[in-house]
PDB file of C-alpha atoms in Angstrom:
ATOM      1  CA  MET A   1      23.780  -7.400   6.597  1.00 81.00           C
ATOM      2  CA  MET A   2      25.879  -5.381   9.051  1.00 84.00           C
ATOM      3  CA  LYS A   3      28.869  -5.753   6.734  1.00 89.00           C
ATOM      4  CA  VAL A   4      26.887  -4.395   3.781  1.00 85.00           C
ATOM      5  CA  ALA A   5      25.519  -1.539   5.911  1.00 88.00           C
ATOM      6  CA  LYS A   6      28.950  -0.364   7.040  1.00 90.00           C
ATOM      7  CA  GLY A   7      29.480   3.257   6.035  1.00 91.00           C
ATOM      8  CA  LYS A   8      25.961   3.506   4.581  1.00 91.00           C
ATOM      9  CA  LYS A   9      22.982   5.643   5.500  1.00 93.00           C
ATOM     10  CA  ILE A  10      20.108   3.290   6.259  1.00 94.00           C
ATOM     11  CA  VAL A  11      16.467   4.007   5.395  1.00 95.00           C
ATOM     12  CA  VAL A  12      13.726   1.576   6.430  1.00 96.00           C
ATOM     13  CA  PHE A  13      10.496   0.743   4.578  1.00 97.00           C
ATOM     14  CA  LEU A  14       7.805  -1.431   6.155  1.00 97.00           C
ATOM     15  CA  ASP A  15       4.567  -3.058   5.051  1.00 96.00           C
ATOM     16  CA  TYR A  16       1.787  -3.092   7.669  1.00 96.00           C
ATOM     17  CA  ASP A  17      -0.586  -6.076   7.543  1.00 92.00           C
ATOM     18  CA  GLY A  18       1.278  -9.320   8.125  1.00 92.00           C
ATOM     19  CA  THR A  19       4.502  -7.452   8.869  1.00 95.00           C
ATOM     20  CA  LEU A  20       3.788  -5.070  11.734  1.00 97.00           C
ATOM     21  CA  SER A  21       0.447  -6.644  12.633  1.00 95.00           C
ATOM     22  CA  PRO A  22      -0.951 -10.166  12.384  1.00 92.00           C
ATOM     23  CA  ILE A  23      -3.409 -11.180   9.666  1.00 86.00           C
ATOM     24  CA  VAL A  24      -6.809 -11.281  11.389  1.00 85.00           C
ATOM     25  CA  ASP A  25     -10.382 -12.133  10.393  1.00 81.00           C
ATOM     26  CA  ASP A  26     -11.622  -8.582  10.996  1.00 83.00           C
ATOM     27  CA  PRO A  27      -9.500  -6.057   9.029  1.00 81.00           C
ATOM     28  CA  ASN A  28     -10.545  -3.323  11.443  1.00 86.00           C
ATOM     29  CA  SER A  29      -8.907  -5.252  14.273  1.00 91.00           C
ATOM     30  CA  ALA A  30      -5.429  -5.607  12.743  1.00 91.00           C
ATOM     31  CA  PHE A  31      -3.761  -3.872  15.666  1.00 95.00           C
ATOM     32  CA  MET A  32      -0.006  -3.875  16.141  1.00 96.00           C
ATOM     33  CA  SER A  33       1.275  -4.852  19.574  1.00 97.00           C
ATOM     34  CA  ASP A  34       2.756  -2.347  21.994  1.00 97.00           C
ATOM     35  CA  GLU A  35       6.085  -4.174  21.658  1.00 97.00           C
ATOM     36  CA  MET A  36       6.041  -3.811  17.873  1.00 97.00           C
ATOM     37  CA  ARG A  37       5.103  -0.131  18.120  1.00 97.00           C
ATOM     38  CA  ALA A  38       7.981   0.466  20.533  1.00 97.00           C
ATOM     39  CA  ALA A  39      10.369  -1.338  18.171  1.00 97.00           C
ATOM     40  CA  VAL A  40       9.302   0.760  15.170  1.00 97.00           C
ATOM     41  CA  ARG A  41       9.568   3.924  17.259  1.00 96.00           C
ATOM     42  CA  GLU A  42      13.160   3.070  18.199  1.00 96.00           C
ATOM     43  CA  VAL A  43      14.083   2.206  14.603  1.00 96.00           C
ATOM     44  CA  ALA A  44      12.626   5.528  13.419  1.00 95.00           C
ATOM     45  CA  LYS A  45      14.776   7.386  15.941  1.00 94.00           C
ATOM     46  CA  CYS A  46      17.869   5.962  14.268  1.00 94.00           C
ATOM     47  CA  PHE A  47      16.840   5.798  10.599  1.00 94.00           C
ATOM     48  CA  PRO A  48      14.278   7.485   8.324  1.00 94.00           C
ATOM     49  CA  THR A  49      11.337   5.073   8.358  1.00 95.00           C
ATOM     50  CA  ALA A  50       8.270   4.827   6.115  1.00 96.00           C
ATOM     51  CA  ILE A  51       5.276   2.511   6.235  1.00 96.00           C
ATOM     52  CA  ILE A  52       3.817   1.648   2.823  1.00 95.00           C
ATOM     53  CA  SER A  53       0.474  -0.144   2.874  1.00 92.00           C
ATOM     54  CA  GLY A  54      -2.437  -1.055   0.666  1.00 86.00           C
ATOM     55  CA  ARG A  55      -4.768   0.428   3.258  1.00 87.00           C
ATOM     56  CA  SER A  56      -5.713   4.086   3.344  1.00 87.00           C
ATOM     57  CA  ARG A  57      -2.990   6.302   4.752  1.00 90.00           C
ATOM     58  CA  GLU A  58      -5.305   7.586   7.494  1.00 90.00           C
ATOM     59  CA  LYS A  59      -6.159   4.034   8.585  1.00 91.00           C
ATOM     60  CA  VAL A  60      -2.520   2.948   8.790  1.00 93.00           C
ATOM     61  CA  LYS A  61      -1.598   6.070  10.742  1.00 94.00           C
ATOM     62  CA  GLU A  62      -4.483   5.362  13.119  1.00 95.00           C
ATOM     63  CA  PHE A  63      -3.159   1.834  13.686  1.00 96.00           C
ATOM     64  CA  VAL A  64       0.515   2.773  14.064  1.00 96.00           C
ATOM     65  CA  GLN A  65       0.080   5.948  16.149  1.00 95.00           C
ATOM     66  CA  LEU A  66       3.630   7.192  15.598  1.00 94.00           C
ATOM     67  CA  SER A  67       4.589  10.695  14.553  1.00 91.00           C
ATOM     68  CA  ASN A  68       8.217   9.976  13.687  1.00 92.00           C
ATOM     69  CA  VAL A  69       7.517   7.806  10.625  1.00 94.00           C
ATOM     70  CA  TYR A  70       6.291   8.591   7.102  1.00 94.00           C
ATOM     71  CA  TYR A  71       3.117   7.023   5.747  1.00 94.00           C
ATOM     72  CA  ALA A  72       1.988   5.925   2.284  1.00 92.00           C
ATOM     73  CA  GLY A  73      -1.422   4.347   1.688  1.00 89.00           C
ATOM     74  CA  SER A  74      -3.250   2.802  -1.270  1.00 84.00           C
ATOM     75  CA  HIS A  75      -0.084   0.963  -2.372  1.00 83.00           C
ATOM     76  CA  GLY A  76       1.838   4.236  -2.462  1.00 83.00           C
ATOM     77  CA  MET A  77      -0.762   6.348  -4.270  1.00 80.00           C
ATOM     78  CA  ASP A  78      -1.495   8.387  -1.125  1.00 84.00           C
ATOM     79  CA  ILE A  79       1.734   9.688   0.415  1.00 86.00           C
ATOM     80  CA  MET A  80       2.309  11.930   3.409  1.00 76.00           C
ATOM     81  CA  ALA A  81       5.413  13.781   2.255  1.00 60.00           C
ATOM     82  CA  PRO A  82       8.088  15.124   4.603  1.00 54.00           C
ATOM     83  CA  PRO A  83       7.478  18.657   5.917  1.00 51.00           C
ATOM     84  CA  ARG A  84       9.936  20.304   3.543  1.00 43.00           C
ATOM     85  CA  PRO A  85      10.060  21.205  -0.167  1.00 39.00           C
ATOM     86  CA  VAL A  86      10.283  18.185  -2.399  1.00 37.00           C
ATOM     87  CA  LYS A  87      13.031  18.414  -5.014  1.00 38.00           C
ATOM     88  CA  SER A  88      13.561  16.119  -7.949  1.00 35.00           C
ATOM     89  CA  CYS A  89      17.036  15.128  -9.099  1.00 37.00           C
ATOM     90  CA  GLU A  90      16.933  18.052 -11.548  1.00 39.00           C
ATOM     91  CA  GLY A  91      16.238  20.438  -8.696  1.00 39.00           C
ATOM     92  CA  ASN A  92      12.696  21.186  -9.805  1.00 38.00           C
ATOM     93  CA  THR A  93       9.586  20.818  -7.721  1.00 35.00           C
ATOM     94  CA  PRO A  94       7.788  17.746  -9.107  1.00 36.00           C
ATOM     95  CA  THR A  95       4.289  18.067 -10.504  1.00 38.00           C
ATOM     96  CA  VAL A  96       1.800  15.254 -10.892  1.00 40.00           C
ATOM     97  CA  VAL A  97       0.216  15.455 -14.321  1.00 41.00           C
ATOM     98  CA  MET A  98      -2.733  13.273 -15.273  1.00 42.00           C
ATOM     99  CA  ASP A  99      -3.922  13.180 -18.868  1.00 45.00           C
ATOM    100  CA  LYS A 100      -7.504  12.719 -19.989  1.00 47.00           C
ATOM    101  CA  LYS A 101      -7.165   8.936 -20.056  1.00 47.00           C
ATOM    102  CA  GLY A 102      -5.703   8.861 -16.555  1.00 46.00           C
ATOM    103  CA  THR A 103      -8.520  11.060 -15.252  1.00 48.00           C
ATOM    104  CA  GLU A 104     -11.124   8.810 -16.854  1.00 51.00           C
ATOM    105  CA  VAL A 105      -9.507   5.721 -15.308  1.00 51.00           C
ATOM    106  CA  LEU A 106      -9.548   7.283 -11.839  1.00 52.00           C
ATOM    107  CA  LEU A 107     -13.140   8.483 -12.135  1.00 53.00           C
ATOM    108  CA  ASN A 108     -14.283   5.073 -13.371  1.00 57.00           C
ATOM    109  CA  PHE A 109     -12.392   3.453 -10.515  1.00 59.00           C
ATOM    110  CA  LEU A 110     -14.107   5.634  -7.912  1.00 62.00           C
ATOM    111  CA  GLN A 111     -17.454   4.292  -9.124  1.00 66.00           C
ATOM    112  CA  ILE A 112     -16.352   0.756  -8.294  1.00 68.00           C
ATOM    113  CA  LEU A 113     -16.620   1.292  -4.539  1.00 68.00           C
ATOM    114  CA  THR A 114     -20.357   1.992  -4.692  1.00 72.00           C
ATOM    115  CA  GLU A 115     -20.970  -0.910  -7.069  1.00 74.00           C
ATOM    116  CA  LEU A 116     -18.961  -3.347  -4.958  1.00 74.00           C
ATOM    117  CA  GLU A 117     -20.767  -2.276  -1.793  1.00 75.00           C
ATOM    118  CA  GLU A 118     -24.094  -2.926  -3.511  1.00 77.00           C
ATOM    119  CA  GLU A 119     -23.003  -6.320  -4.800  1.00 74.00           C
ATOM    120  CA  THR A 120     -21.253  -7.557  -1.668  1.00 75.00           C
ATOM    121  CA  ALA A 121     -24.273  -6.598   0.426  1.00 76.00           C
ATOM    122  CA  LYS A 122     -25.906  -9.624  -1.226  1.00 75.00           C
ATOM    123  CA  ILE A 123     -23.076 -11.936  -0.122  1.00 77.00           C
ATOM    124  CA  LYS A 124     -23.258 -12.981   3.509  1.00 79.00           C
ATOM    125  CA  GLY A 125     -19.902 -12.469   5.226  1.00 80.00           C
ATOM    126  CA  ALA A 126     -18.346 -10.232   2.553  1.00 80.00           C
ATOM    127  CA  MET A 127     -16.984  -6.804   3.445  1.00 78.00           C
ATOM    128  CA  VAL A 128     -15.722  -3.880   1.359  1.00 80.00           C
ATOM    129  CA  GLU A 129     -12.929  -1.653   2.695  1.00 79.00           C
ATOM    130  CA  ASP A 130     -12.461   1.799   1.171  1.00 75.00           C
ATOM    131  CA  ASN A 131      -8.724   2.523   0.999  1.00 73.00           C
ATOM    132  CA  ARG A 132      -9.230   5.798  -0.854  1.00 71.00           C
ATOM    133  CA  PHE A 133      -7.333   4.962  -4.050  1.00 71.00           C
ATOM    134  CA  CYS A 134      -7.844   1.216  -3.882  1.00 76.00           C
ATOM    135  CA  VAL A 135     -10.597  -1.082  -2.667  1.00 77.00           C
ATOM    136  CA  SER A 136     -10.300  -4.306  -0.670  1.00 78.00           C
ATOM    137  CA  VAL A 137     -13.013  -6.963  -0.687  1.00 80.00           C
ATOM    138  CA  HIS A 138     -12.697  -9.257   2.334  1.00 77.00           C
ATOM    139  CA  PHE A 139     -14.276 -12.691   1.977  1.00 77.00           C
ATOM    140  CA  ARG A 140     -12.879 -14.689   4.892  1.00 76.00           C
ATOM    141  CA  HIS A 141     -16.388 -15.335   6.171  1.00 76.00           C
ATOM    142  CA  VAL A 142     -17.966 -16.220   2.811  1.00 78.00           C
ATOM    143  CA  LYS A 143     -18.925 -19.852   2.294  1.00 74.00           C
ATOM    144  CA  ASP A 144     -16.592 -21.617  -0.120  1.00 67.00           C
ATOM    145  CA  GLU A 145     -19.360 -22.892  -2.394  1.00 52.00           C
ATOM    146  CA  VAL A 146     -20.418 -19.372  -3.418  1.00 61.00           C
ATOM    147  CA  LYS A 147     -17.088 -17.600  -3.005  1.00 61.00           C
ATOM    148  CA  HIS A 148     -15.450 -18.437  -6.337  1.00 56.00           C
ATOM    149  CA  HIS A 149     -18.545 -17.701  -8.415  1.00 55.00           C
ATOM    150  CA  HIS A 150     -18.960 -14.226  -6.953  1.00 64.00           C
ATOM    151  CA  LEU A 151     -15.247 -13.460  -7.227  1.00 63.00           C
ATOM    152  CA  LEU A 152     -15.276 -14.365 -10.903  1.00 51.00           C
ATOM    153  CA  VAL A 153     -18.219 -12.028 -11.487  1.00 59.00           C
ATOM    154  CA  LYS A 154     -16.416  -9.203  -9.658  1.00 63.00           C
ATOM    155  CA  LYS A 155     -13.212  -9.850 -11.593  1.00 58.00           C
ATOM    156  CA  LEU A 156     -14.956  -9.577 -14.947  1.00 50.00           C
ATOM    157  CA  SER A 157     -16.845  -6.417 -13.986  1.00 63.00           C
ATOM    158  CA  VAL A 158     -13.717  -4.765 -12.576  1.00 60.00           C
ATOM    159  CA  GLN A 159     -11.644  -5.479 -15.676  1.00 57.00           C
ATOM    160  CA  LYS A 160     -14.245  -3.716 -17.794  1.00 57.00           C
ATOM    161  CA  GLN A 161     -13.805  -0.519 -15.797  1.00 58.00           C
ATOM    162  CA  ASN A 162     -10.133   0.265 -16.413  1.00 53.00           C
ATOM    163  CA  SER A 163      -9.036  -1.160 -13.081  1.00 56.00           C
ATOM    164  CA  SER A 164      -6.657  -3.922 -12.143  1.00 58.00           C
ATOM    165  CA  LEU A 165      -7.323  -6.828  -9.836  1.00 55.00           C
ATOM    166  CA  ILE A 166      -4.709  -7.850  -7.293  1.00 59.00           C
ATOM    167  CA  ASN A 167      -5.164 -11.190  -5.538  1.00 54.00           C
ATOM    168  CA  SER A 168      -3.046 -10.129  -2.615  1.00 53.00           C
ATOM    169  CA  LYS A 169      -3.306 -11.698   0.807  1.00 55.00           C
ATOM    170  CA  ALA A 170      -5.319 -14.828   1.486  1.00 60.00           C
ATOM    171  CA  GLN A 171      -9.068 -14.243   1.246  1.00 74.00           C
ATOM    172  CA  VAL A 172      -8.765 -10.592   0.226  1.00 76.00           C
ATOM    173  CA  MET A 173      -9.322  -9.204  -3.261  1.00 76.00           C
ATOM    174  CA  GLU A 174      -7.664  -5.825  -3.847  1.00 76.00           C
ATOM    175  CA  ILE A 175      -8.552  -3.541  -6.738  1.00 75.00           C
ATOM    176  CA  ARG A 176      -6.714  -0.406  -7.814  1.00 72.00           C
ATOM    177  CA  PRO A 177      -6.704   1.930 -10.829  1.00 70.00           C
ATOM    178  CA  THR A 178      -4.582   0.982 -13.828  1.00 68.00           C
ATOM    179  CA  ILE A 179      -2.311   3.951 -13.161  1.00 71.00           C
ATOM    180  CA  GLU A 180       1.442   3.360 -13.313  1.00 74.00           C
ATOM    181  CA  TRP A 181       2.172   3.746  -9.623  1.00 78.00           C
ATOM    182  CA  ASP A 182       2.884   1.112  -6.997  1.00 86.00           C
ATOM    183  CA  LYS A 183       4.947   0.515  -3.845  1.00 92.00           C
ATOM    184  CA  GLY A 184       8.120   0.575  -5.910  1.00 93.00           C
ATOM    185  CA  HIS A 185       7.329   4.069  -7.162  1.00 91.00           C
ATOM    186  CA  ALA A 186       6.537   5.101  -3.577  1.00 91.00           C
ATOM    187  CA  VAL A 187       9.978   3.895  -2.435  1.00 94.00           C
ATOM    188  CA  GLU A 188      11.650   5.875  -5.224  1.00 92.00           C
ATOM    189  CA  TYR A 189       9.609   8.951  -4.269  1.00 89.00           C
ATOM    190  CA  PHE A 190      10.578   8.722  -0.596  1.00 92.00           C
ATOM    191  CA  LEU A 191      14.262   8.199  -1.371  1.00 92.00           C
ATOM    192  CA  GLU A 192      14.325  11.205  -3.673  1.00 89.00           C
ATOM    193  CA  THR A 193      12.242  13.373  -1.352  1.00 86.00           C
ATOM    194  CA  LEU A 194      14.398  12.571   1.667  1.00 87.00           C
ATOM    195  CA  GLY A 195      17.582  13.166  -0.314  1.00 88.00           C
ATOM    196  CA  LEU A 196      18.538   9.511   0.067  1.00 88.00           C
ATOM    197  CA  SER A 197      18.859   8.416  -3.548  1.00 82.00           C
ATOM    198  CA  ASN A 198      22.675   8.359  -3.453  1.00 83.00           C
ATOM    199  CA  SER A 199      24.914   5.309  -3.665  1.00 82.00           C
ATOM    200  CA  ASP A 200      25.899   5.659  -0.002  1.00 91.00           C
ATOM    201  CA  VAL A 201      22.350   4.775   1.085  1.00 92.00           C
ATOM    202  CA  LEU A 202      21.160   1.275   2.031  1.00 93.00           C
ATOM    203  CA  PRO A 203      17.351   0.936   1.787  1.00 94.00           C
ATOM    204  CA  VAL A 204      15.881  -1.910   3.841  1.00 95.00           C
ATOM    205  CA  TYR A 205      12.362  -3.042   2.902  1.00 97.00           C
ATOM    206  CA  ILE A 206      10.421  -5.572   4.998  1.00 97.00           C
ATOM    207  CA  GLY A 207       7.148  -6.962   3.679  1.00 95.00           C
ATOM    208  CA  GLU A 208       5.367 -10.248   2.999  1.00 90.00           C
ATOM    209  CA  ASP A 209       2.738  -9.313   0.424  1.00 85.00           C
ATOM    210  CA  ARG A 210       2.914  -9.833  -3.335  1.00 86.00           C
ATOM    211  CA  THR A 211       2.527  -6.076  -3.848  1.00 86.00           C
ATOM    212  CA  ASP A 212       5.764  -5.579  -1.871  1.00 92.00           C
ATOM    213  CA  GLU A 213       7.611  -7.274  -4.743  1.00 93.00           C
ATOM    214  CA  ASP A 214       7.247  -4.039  -6.742  1.00 92.00           C
ATOM    215  CA  ALA A 215       9.437  -2.373  -4.128  1.00 94.00           C
ATOM    216  CA  PHE A 216      11.850  -5.317  -4.022  1.00 95.00           C
ATOM    217  CA  LYS A 217      12.389  -5.038  -7.778  1.00 94.00           C
ATOM    218  CA  VAL A 218      13.175  -1.322  -7.545  1.00 93.00           C
ATOM    219  CA  LEU A 219      15.728  -1.837  -4.788  1.00 92.00           C
ATOM    220  CA  ILE A 220      17.326  -4.824  -6.531  1.00 90.00           C
ATOM    221  CA  ASN A 221      17.723  -2.787  -9.718  1.00 87.00           C
ATOM    222  CA  GLN A 222      19.261   0.083  -7.769  1.00 81.00           C
ATOM    223  CA  SER A 223      21.814  -2.235  -6.168  1.00 74.00           C
ATOM    224  CA  HIS A 224      23.155  -3.396  -9.545  1.00 66.00           C
TER     225      HIS A 224
END
């Protein structure tokens, strides 16, 4: 790795849950250790560093408590951009445009949170986490005999509402809009925004979740 990095500008991307913090029963208690926080702080002093998580950006920032890193939540759909003008490779300021279909998908998706909260309230041990642009249903404490039936019902209802289901980490069901944006797009956005999309840059991405594979694919394609 050091040989490959020689003469390159390094930029670091990190997942949160399972990478910077342990997987725990209570998602609100997924705290990173002081040692891990100190390590990330030191890395960020040397290299541009971004944390890309499925959680809400505000929640991740609350957990990490570092001001020298960039944050992206909701699998990259909620990004805290650097404090400077963002330029695309053509030199123009990028604009996010959402057509009628995209708007309908997002509005339908936002209704899911209320419906899931109503439904999961009937399931002992289930918990819904609002990640702003995605929703996580935690079922670690749901009895196995009723778990699969309820998950199937949720899967069918979600698919009818223009949203996609992600069976991410163990015992967590994640749902996000069917909008073409993921952690891979977030990585591309950060690299371009930070002016680090050149061939002399070595992006390093560390993550253990299936959704991190979207970022892996982007970086693998860039290396070829």
